[in-house]
Amino acid sequence: MLIQTARQEGESILTPEALSLHLQAALTASKVQVSLYGKSWDLNKICYKSGVPLIENGMIERMIEKLFPCVILTPLDCFWEGAKLQGGSAYLPGRPDIQWTNLDPEQLLEELGPFASLEGFRELLDKAQVGQAYVGRPCLHPDDLHCPPSAPNHHSRQAPNVAQELSGGCHGFSHKFMHWQEELLLGGTARDPQGQLLRAEALQSTFLLMSPRQLYEHFRGDYQTHDIGWSEEQAGTVLQAWQRRFVQLAQEALPENASQQIHAFSSTTLDDMLRAFSEVSAARVLGGYLLMLAYACVTMLRWDCAQSQGAVGLAGVLLVALAVASGLGLCALLGISFNAATTQVLPFLALGIGVDDIFLLAHAFTEAPPGTPLQERTGECLQRTGTSVALTSINNMVAFFMAALVPIPALRAFSLQAAIVVGCNFAAVMLVFPAVLSLDLRRRHCQRLDVLCCFSSPCSARVIQILPQELGDGTVPVGVAHLTTTVQAFTHCEASSQHVVTILPPQAHLVPPSSDPLGSELFSPGGSTRDLLGQDEGTRQKPAHKSLPCVRWNLAHFARHQFAPLLLQSRAKAAVLVLFGALLGLSLYGATLVQDGLALTDVVPRGTKEHAFLSAQLRYFSLYEVALVTQGGFDYAHSQRALFDLHQRFSSLKAVLPPPAPQAPRTWLHYYRNWLLGIQAAFDQDWASGRITRHSYRNGSEDGALAYKLLIQTGDAQEPLDFSQLTTRRLVDKEGLIPPELFYMGLTVWVSSDPLGLAASQANFYPPPPEWLHDKYDTTGENLRIPAAQPLEFAQFPFLLRGLQKTADFVEAIEGARAACAEAGRAGVRAYPSGSPFLFWEQYLGLRRCFLLAVCILLVCTFLVCALLLLNPWTAGLIVLVLAMMTMELFGIMGFLGIKLSAIPVVILVASVGIGVEFTVHVALGFLTAQGSRNLRAARALEHTFAPVTDGAVSTLLGLLMLAGSNFDFIVRYFFVVLTVLTLLGLLHGLVLLPVLLSILGPPPEVVQMYKESPEALSPTAPREGGLRWGISPTLPQSFARVTTSMTVALHPPPLPGAYIHAASDEPTWSPATTPAASGPGSPNSRGPCPATE
């Protein structure tokens, strides 16, 4: 396709000069030749030719095949110059090469008449109203030496009135069957009050090519392709190569300083563009994964090698990458097709989601109680975080499976692939990553460097476990800077409530006075289940060696000492609720701004020639070719009235382009019936004049002889002919219907005898009727028998839709077409509309309904999953409330950003519910398992989850960052921007809004401490001289299980360079209680250093 516009906005192009430039570009493009498989391929070989007739004379048939014009819809066809685009030529002795620029078909038939019988061919040309073809049309430049004398302005030498010639459209070589309507040729037109065309801003020419199947069939068995193993795939390669060269030459045809500009496009251009859109960018994928590796390694590195987890971060990212690859491989095995969303987005999105769980497990692993045996550390970590990981992964999978409800194949495939990849991530994180953590723990225990684990670590802490009785003599190993106590829990079963309660003896006497901004509340006997399983770091005595504040600072420290105290103040809570309420209100307004639609210009990169063409086409030529397809399953022969009614209803739709005023709407059934009426009229004349009798038709016309053969058909295999029907039967009855018994036999004759009419109807019959050659001089019985075509299973009526600019226009047209088909279905005709509007825009008929349904189902599923795994419907309800707010706010922000609603944003909106779980469940679970007041529990939840949730959000953003570098603006706006906004909303709702809501409306704790402190335990006792003992109060209730305690002594190395040391006297002295004698024998065995380090 070629579209020409003026470089100056609004300038008219209805001038001979502008059309000359259009001719220059079109002529350059039409002369394209490509060499493939040792052959040369030009336009005349691969173009679509409408209805090439079958001629018995071999010489004439070959000449016609070479000369028969390509179908080119161009405004140049109004002028003689349109013939220059036709590249066919033929040779006859004594004449110059015959081309369409000098071909007068009427004169040529007169010259060939004495040498060949061309009566049938002459009648064919007369019916098609070919006339003098191009030589009878005006010349754009009458001074051209080749302008034929038969041109209307040849003698006057006056330039034609371009607007007058183009008004109403143009014709191909056949005036009857090849009428190019004005709307197909001109864009941006303006008319005077009388309707006369005044100006136009765009010209369009369309070159029709054969399909790969048609090209393969055309040259199959031909001498030109017999030596290259001709196949349909090779035919497709030829067409693609020719189209690429066509677009390239057309865009270069005009000089840069020309007053006009040419935009060229082809179906191969679109395929190449979509293929580039779907290709995986190795650079972006590699860049995204390298960024993620760097971030994971840097954020998990520590000055203290014993606490550093850089290698764990690297291994985790690589593990997620392998899980993503395995998930995509599984999708391929399952036969789920890949598309642009899969290749451009899923690798980054899945990486960001998968690394979230890596950070959560790694953070939880570092918080394990120091007294936990090595072989139990991994189980301890999974016990704390397994529920969160399982909950988020299950919700993500459910989210993407719910997104598969959107009835669009490409997006359904993306959703299924995402769900499978998330499942593979979940399996890798839960089954493989704990092993990585265990190996890293072994590395730390063996005093090896992080990342470079082959080298010994000079700064690893050496941990020795000392039994309480070993300290009875008061001796402490040399180098001990401080003692870390490890307290194991007491469990109690209450007979009244049938609840198992886990408690911890009071430890207020073990803790120094706190300067925490939340006061002593964080250090009170209340705590979390983490503290019930192992004493929190904050409750231990501080080491003598203190690092610099900048080294000591981390996200957990920030959440504990700055963020949580500020957020949980009353004024801050009120401000948060007001701000999020305002955001929700603005989002509700923004939701009203969201429009449906996705133009092709949104997908193509801006600034490219393809984008310029599509923009010009959308602005000037909003025409779409569609077809009304009728299927099998009903009797076409007996349903003719219903077919006519269906066509009438469809033609009356507002968006259907009406035919020119002199013509009536035409379908293959109209063409077929009118052709039968024509040959019936010819038969009646021949019968009345005596040229056709009961026993002979040789003296009649070609059409009369065809009617004769049809009228005597009975359809009975035993007696196929009945000559008495010549005067008693009509080919078309009084109601304008074809007799059912003649329907399929007449169809065979029409398809073979009227190829131009068949091509103009675009019927595309299946199964195709058989070929049948008519020879009126052959009167044998076999020639009289006409084979009936097989019952039709597929046929179509072509239409043009116009004025479709907005999505609402498409929806209105689609709804009207569907209503017409539904009405026809009630009449027994099975039909459906087909074409690009129905392929791309039909999704908007029920898109919002599918979106609302999927979100509602997903929220219900999320509630059920959270309530089931957390065993707390109250918490599940708060989570679902926050997720619903996130989805609503994301939808509203899309309206402010001008992002239209299509299947892709709907998938992201639906998936946002599952992705939002990553930001909310961890905080909610931390709150649920903490003890104390709501403020305290919210603060503890933030302390434990702020770092992994933030790291997960940053990792997701890093995974998405590579999408910002895409060449496709569509990827940037519809994926990067939307997913980035989603991630930021999730971070704000999970770490700001949800803690505030929990501190106000949160459920009671999951574990309640029922142990009451004794006065003896609350008042520290003086230590025995030279002794270091700690024990539990002897006043424990009898129903509690008493568990032996142990003491872990950490031997700290000299401080790192840059650290400063407090004197030991700066640390408060705390006197533990005496240890019961019964507690000694049950203590764990002591462990020595790793053999590898000795």
mmCIF file of C-alpha atoms in Angstrom, residues 741-885:
data_model
loop_
_atom_site.group_PDB
_atom_site.id
_atom_site.type_symbol
_atom_site.label_atom_id
_atom_site.label_comp_id
_atom_site.label_asym_id
_atom_site.label_seq_id
_atom_site.Cartn_x
_atom_site.Cartn_y
_atom_site.Cartn_z
ATOM 1 C CA GLU A 741 -32.781 -28.474 -8.395
ATOM 2 C CA LEU A 742 -30.715 -26.259 -10.738
ATOM 3 C CA PHE A 743 -28.805 -24.366 -8.055
ATOM 4 C CA TYR A 744 -25.571 -26.370 -7.908
ATOM 5 C CA MET A 745 -25.435 -27.235 -11.626
ATOM 6 C CA GLY A 746 -25.919 -23.578 -12.475
ATOM 7 C CA LEU A 747 -23.202 -22.699 -9.972
ATOM 8 C CA THR A 748 -20.742 -24.892 -11.881
ATOM 9 C CA VAL A 749 -21.586 -23.157 -15.161
ATOM 10 C CA TRP A 750 -21.426 -19.643 -13.673
ATOM 11 C CA VAL A 751 -18.040 -20.184 -12.011
ATOM 12 C CA SER A 752 -16.543 -21.475 -15.265
ATOM 13 C CA SER A 753 -18.216 -19.012 -17.639
ATOM 14 C CA ASP A 754 -18.110 -15.725 -15.722
ATOM 15 C CA PRO A 755 -14.677 -15.529 -14.052
ATOM 16 C CA LEU A 756 -14.751 -11.735 -13.789
ATOM 17 C CA GLY A 757 -18.096 -11.773 -12.025
ATOM 18 C CA LEU A 758 -16.919 -14.529 -9.705
ATOM 19 C CA ALA A 759 -13.765 -12.581 -8.857
ATOM 20 C CA ALA A 760 -15.743 -9.401 -8.247
ATOM 21 C CA SER A 761 -18.092 -11.230 -5.888
ATOM 22 C CA GLN A 762 -15.175 -12.514 -3.745
ATOM 23 C CA ALA A 763 -17.337 -15.528 -2.905
ATOM 24 C CA ASN A 764 -14.401 -17.786 -1.983
ATOM 25 C CA PHE A 765 -16.503 -20.956 -2.289
ATOM 26 C CA TYR A 766 -15.578 -24.109 -0.458
ATOM 27 C CA PRO A 767 -15.576 -26.746 -1.713
ATOM 28 C CA PRO A 768 -14.851 -25.042 -5.033
ATOM 29 C CA PRO A 769 -17.161 -25.952 -7.915
ATOM 30 C CA PRO A 770 -15.605 -28.140 -10.626
ATOM 31 C CA GLU A 771 -14.195 -26.650 -13.825
ATOM 32 C CA TRP A 772 -16.405 -27.082 -16.874
ATOM 33 C CA LEU A 773 -15.629 -25.980 -20.428
ATOM 34 C CA HIS A 774 -18.447 -24.955 -22.725
ATOM 35 C CA ASP A 775 -18.246 -25.588 -26.461
ATOM 36 C CA LYS A 776 -21.461 -24.843 -28.284
ATOM 37 C CA TYR A 777 -20.266 -26.752 -31.318
ATOM 38 C CA ASP A 778 -19.910 -29.987 -29.367
ATOM 39 C CA THR A 779 -23.382 -31.550 -29.213
ATOM 40 C CA THR A 780 -22.437 -34.917 -27.769
ATOM 41 C CA GLY A 781 -24.279 -36.181 -24.733
ATOM 42 C CA GLU A 782 -21.277 -35.797 -22.483
ATOM 43 C CA ASN A 783 -21.000 -32.120 -23.319
ATOM 44 C CA LEU A 784 -24.661 -31.657 -22.476
ATOM 45 C CA ARG A 785 -24.300 -33.106 -19.001
ATOM 46 C CA ILE A 786 -23.272 -30.537 -16.385
ATOM 47 C CA PRO A 787 -21.713 -31.790 -13.142
ATOM 48 C CA ALA A 788 -23.333 -30.372 -10.046
ATOM 49 C CA ALA A 789 -21.120 -28.576 -7.551
ATOM 50 C CA GLN A 790 -20.815 -30.054 -4.096
ATOM 51 C CA PRO A 791 -23.024 -28.508 -1.391
ATOM 52 C CA LEU A 792 -21.414 -25.346 -0.091
ATOM 53 C CA GLU A 793 -19.822 -25.325 3.328
ATOM 54 C CA PHE A 794 -18.328 -21.849 3.124
ATOM 55 C CA ALA A 795 -19.076 -18.670 1.187
ATOM 56 C CA GLN A 796 -18.838 -14.982 1.944
ATOM 57 C CA PHE A 797 -20.304 -11.570 1.179
ATOM 58 C CA PRO A 798 -17.701 -8.740 1.102
ATOM 59 C CA PHE A 799 -18.375 -5.341 2.674
ATOM 60 C CA LEU A 800 -16.476 -2.176 3.453
ATOM 61 C CA LEU A 801 -16.846 -0.503 6.844
ATOM 62 C CA ARG A 802 -16.205 3.227 7.055
ATOM 63 C CA GLY A 803 -16.025 5.964 9.671
ATOM 64 C CA LEU A 804 -14.533 3.715 12.319
ATOM 65 C CA GLN A 805 -12.304 6.052 14.314
ATOM 66 C CA LYS A 806 -13.095 5.382 17.958
ATOM 67 C CA THR A 807 -13.594 2.141 19.804
ATOM 68 C CA ALA A 808 -17.253 3.024 20.303
ATOM 69 C CA ASP A 809 -17.664 3.110 16.503
ATOM 70 C CA PHE A 810 -16.197 -0.363 16.198
ATOM 71 C CA VAL A 811 -18.342 -1.704 19.021
ATOM 72 C CA GLU A 812 -21.484 -0.288 17.423
ATOM 73 C CA ALA A 813 -20.627 -1.843 14.065
ATOM 74 C CA ILE A 814 -19.788 -5.196 15.634
ATOM 75 C CA GLU A 815 -22.987 -5.268 17.655
ATOM 76 C CA GLY A 816 -25.024 -4.487 14.531
ATOM 77 C CA ALA A 817 -23.280 -7.229 12.570
ATOM 78 C CA ARG A 818 -23.823 -9.736 15.353
ATOM 79 C CA ALA A 819 -27.498 -8.801 15.571
ATOM 80 C CA ALA A 820 -27.911 -9.332 11.825
ATOM 81 C CA CYS A 821 -26.258 -12.756 12.064
ATOM 82 C CA ALA A 822 -28.425 -13.685 15.034
ATOM 83 C CA GLU A 823 -31.567 -12.745 13.089
ATOM 84 C CA ALA A 824 -30.366 -14.832 10.155
ATOM 85 C CA GLY A 825 -29.715 -17.726 12.521
ATOM 86 C CA ARG A 826 -33.359 -17.707 13.538
ATOM 87 C CA ALA A 827 -34.187 -18.031 9.845
ATOM 88 C CA GLY A 828 -31.922 -21.073 9.535
ATOM 89 C CA VAL A 829 -28.819 -19.416 8.032
ATOM 90 C CA ARG A 830 -25.579 -19.942 9.912
ATOM 91 C CA ALA A 831 -23.359 -16.881 9.439
ATOM 92 C CA TYR A 832 -20.758 -14.822 11.227
ATOM 93 C CA PRO A 833 -18.817 -11.620 10.400
ATOM 94 C CA SER A 834 -15.095 -11.801 9.694
ATOM 95 C CA GLY A 835 -12.366 -9.206 9.336
ATOM 96 C CA SER A 836 -9.843 -7.207 11.333
ATOM 97 C CA PRO A 837 -12.487 -5.157 13.229
ATOM 98 C CA PHE A 838 -14.034 -8.370 14.519
ATOM 99 C CA LEU A 839 -10.631 -9.873 15.231
ATOM 100 C CA PHE A 840 -9.171 -6.970 17.207
ATOM 101 C CA TRP A 841 -12.123 -4.943 18.510
ATOM 102 C CA GLU A 842 -14.673 -7.573 19.412
ATOM 103 C CA GLN A 843 -12.911 -8.023 22.736
ATOM 104 C CA TYR A 844 -14.387 -4.708 23.863
ATOM 105 C CA LEU A 845 -17.943 -6.034 23.744
ATOM 106 C CA GLY A 846 -17.470 -7.845 27.028
ATOM 107 C CA LEU A 847 -14.030 -6.749 28.172
ATOM 108 C CA ARG A 848 -15.162 -4.738 31.198
ATOM 109 C CA ARG A 849 -17.581 -7.452 32.211
ATOM 110 C CA CYS A 850 -14.824 -10.096 31.996
ATOM 111 C CA PHE A 851 -12.497 -7.795 33.925
ATOM 112 C CA LEU A 852 -14.994 -7.222 36.716
ATOM 113 C CA LEU A 853 -15.842 -10.916 36.870
ATOM 114 C CA ALA A 854 -12.194 -11.988 37.003
ATOM 115 C CA VAL A 855 -11.329 -9.449 39.722
ATOM 116 C CA CYS A 856 -14.316 -10.420 41.859
ATOM 117 C CA ILE A 857 -13.552 -14.130 41.529
ATOM 118 C CA LEU A 858 -9.909 -13.478 42.328
ATOM 119 C CA LEU A 859 -10.691 -11.408 45.414
ATOM 120 C CA VAL A 860 -12.975 -14.154 46.680
ATOM 121 C CA CYS A 861 -10.285 -16.772 46.001
ATOM 122 C CA THR A 862 -7.684 -14.610 47.733
ATOM 123 C CA PHE A 863 -9.933 -14.277 50.762
ATOM 124 C CA LEU A 864 -10.495 -18.020 50.916
ATOM 125 C CA VAL A 865 -6.794 -18.864 50.486
ATOM 126 C CA CYS A 866 -5.686 -16.319 53.086
ATOM 127 C CA ALA A 867 -8.399 -17.320 55.527
ATOM 128 C CA LEU A 868 -7.516 -20.993 55.080
ATOM 129 C CA LEU A 869 -3.749 -20.636 55.470
ATOM 130 C CA LEU A 870 -3.819 -17.907 58.118
ATOM 131 C CA LEU A 871 -6.835 -19.389 59.927
ATOM 132 C CA ASN A 872 -8.004 -15.814 60.440
ATOM 133 C CA PRO A 873 -10.855 -14.436 58.275
ATOM 134 C CA TRP A 874 -10.451 -11.042 59.940
ATOM 135 C CA THR A 875 -6.922 -10.642 58.592
ATOM 136 C CA ALA A 876 -7.942 -12.077 55.216
ATOM 137 C CA GLY A 877 -10.679 -9.462 54.963
ATOM 138 C CA LEU A 878 -8.254 -6.599 55.623
ATOM 139 C CA ILE A 879 -5.853 -7.988 53.010
ATOM 140 C CA VAL A 880 -8.618 -8.226 50.410
ATOM 141 C CA LEU A 881 -9.748 -4.675 51.228
ATOM 142 C CA VAL A 882 -6.266 -3.325 50.578
ATOM 143 C CA LEU A 883 -5.933 -5.369 47.370
ATOM 144 C CA ALA A 884 -9.256 -4.055 46.076
ATOM 145 C CA MET A 885 -8.105 -0.493 46.784
#
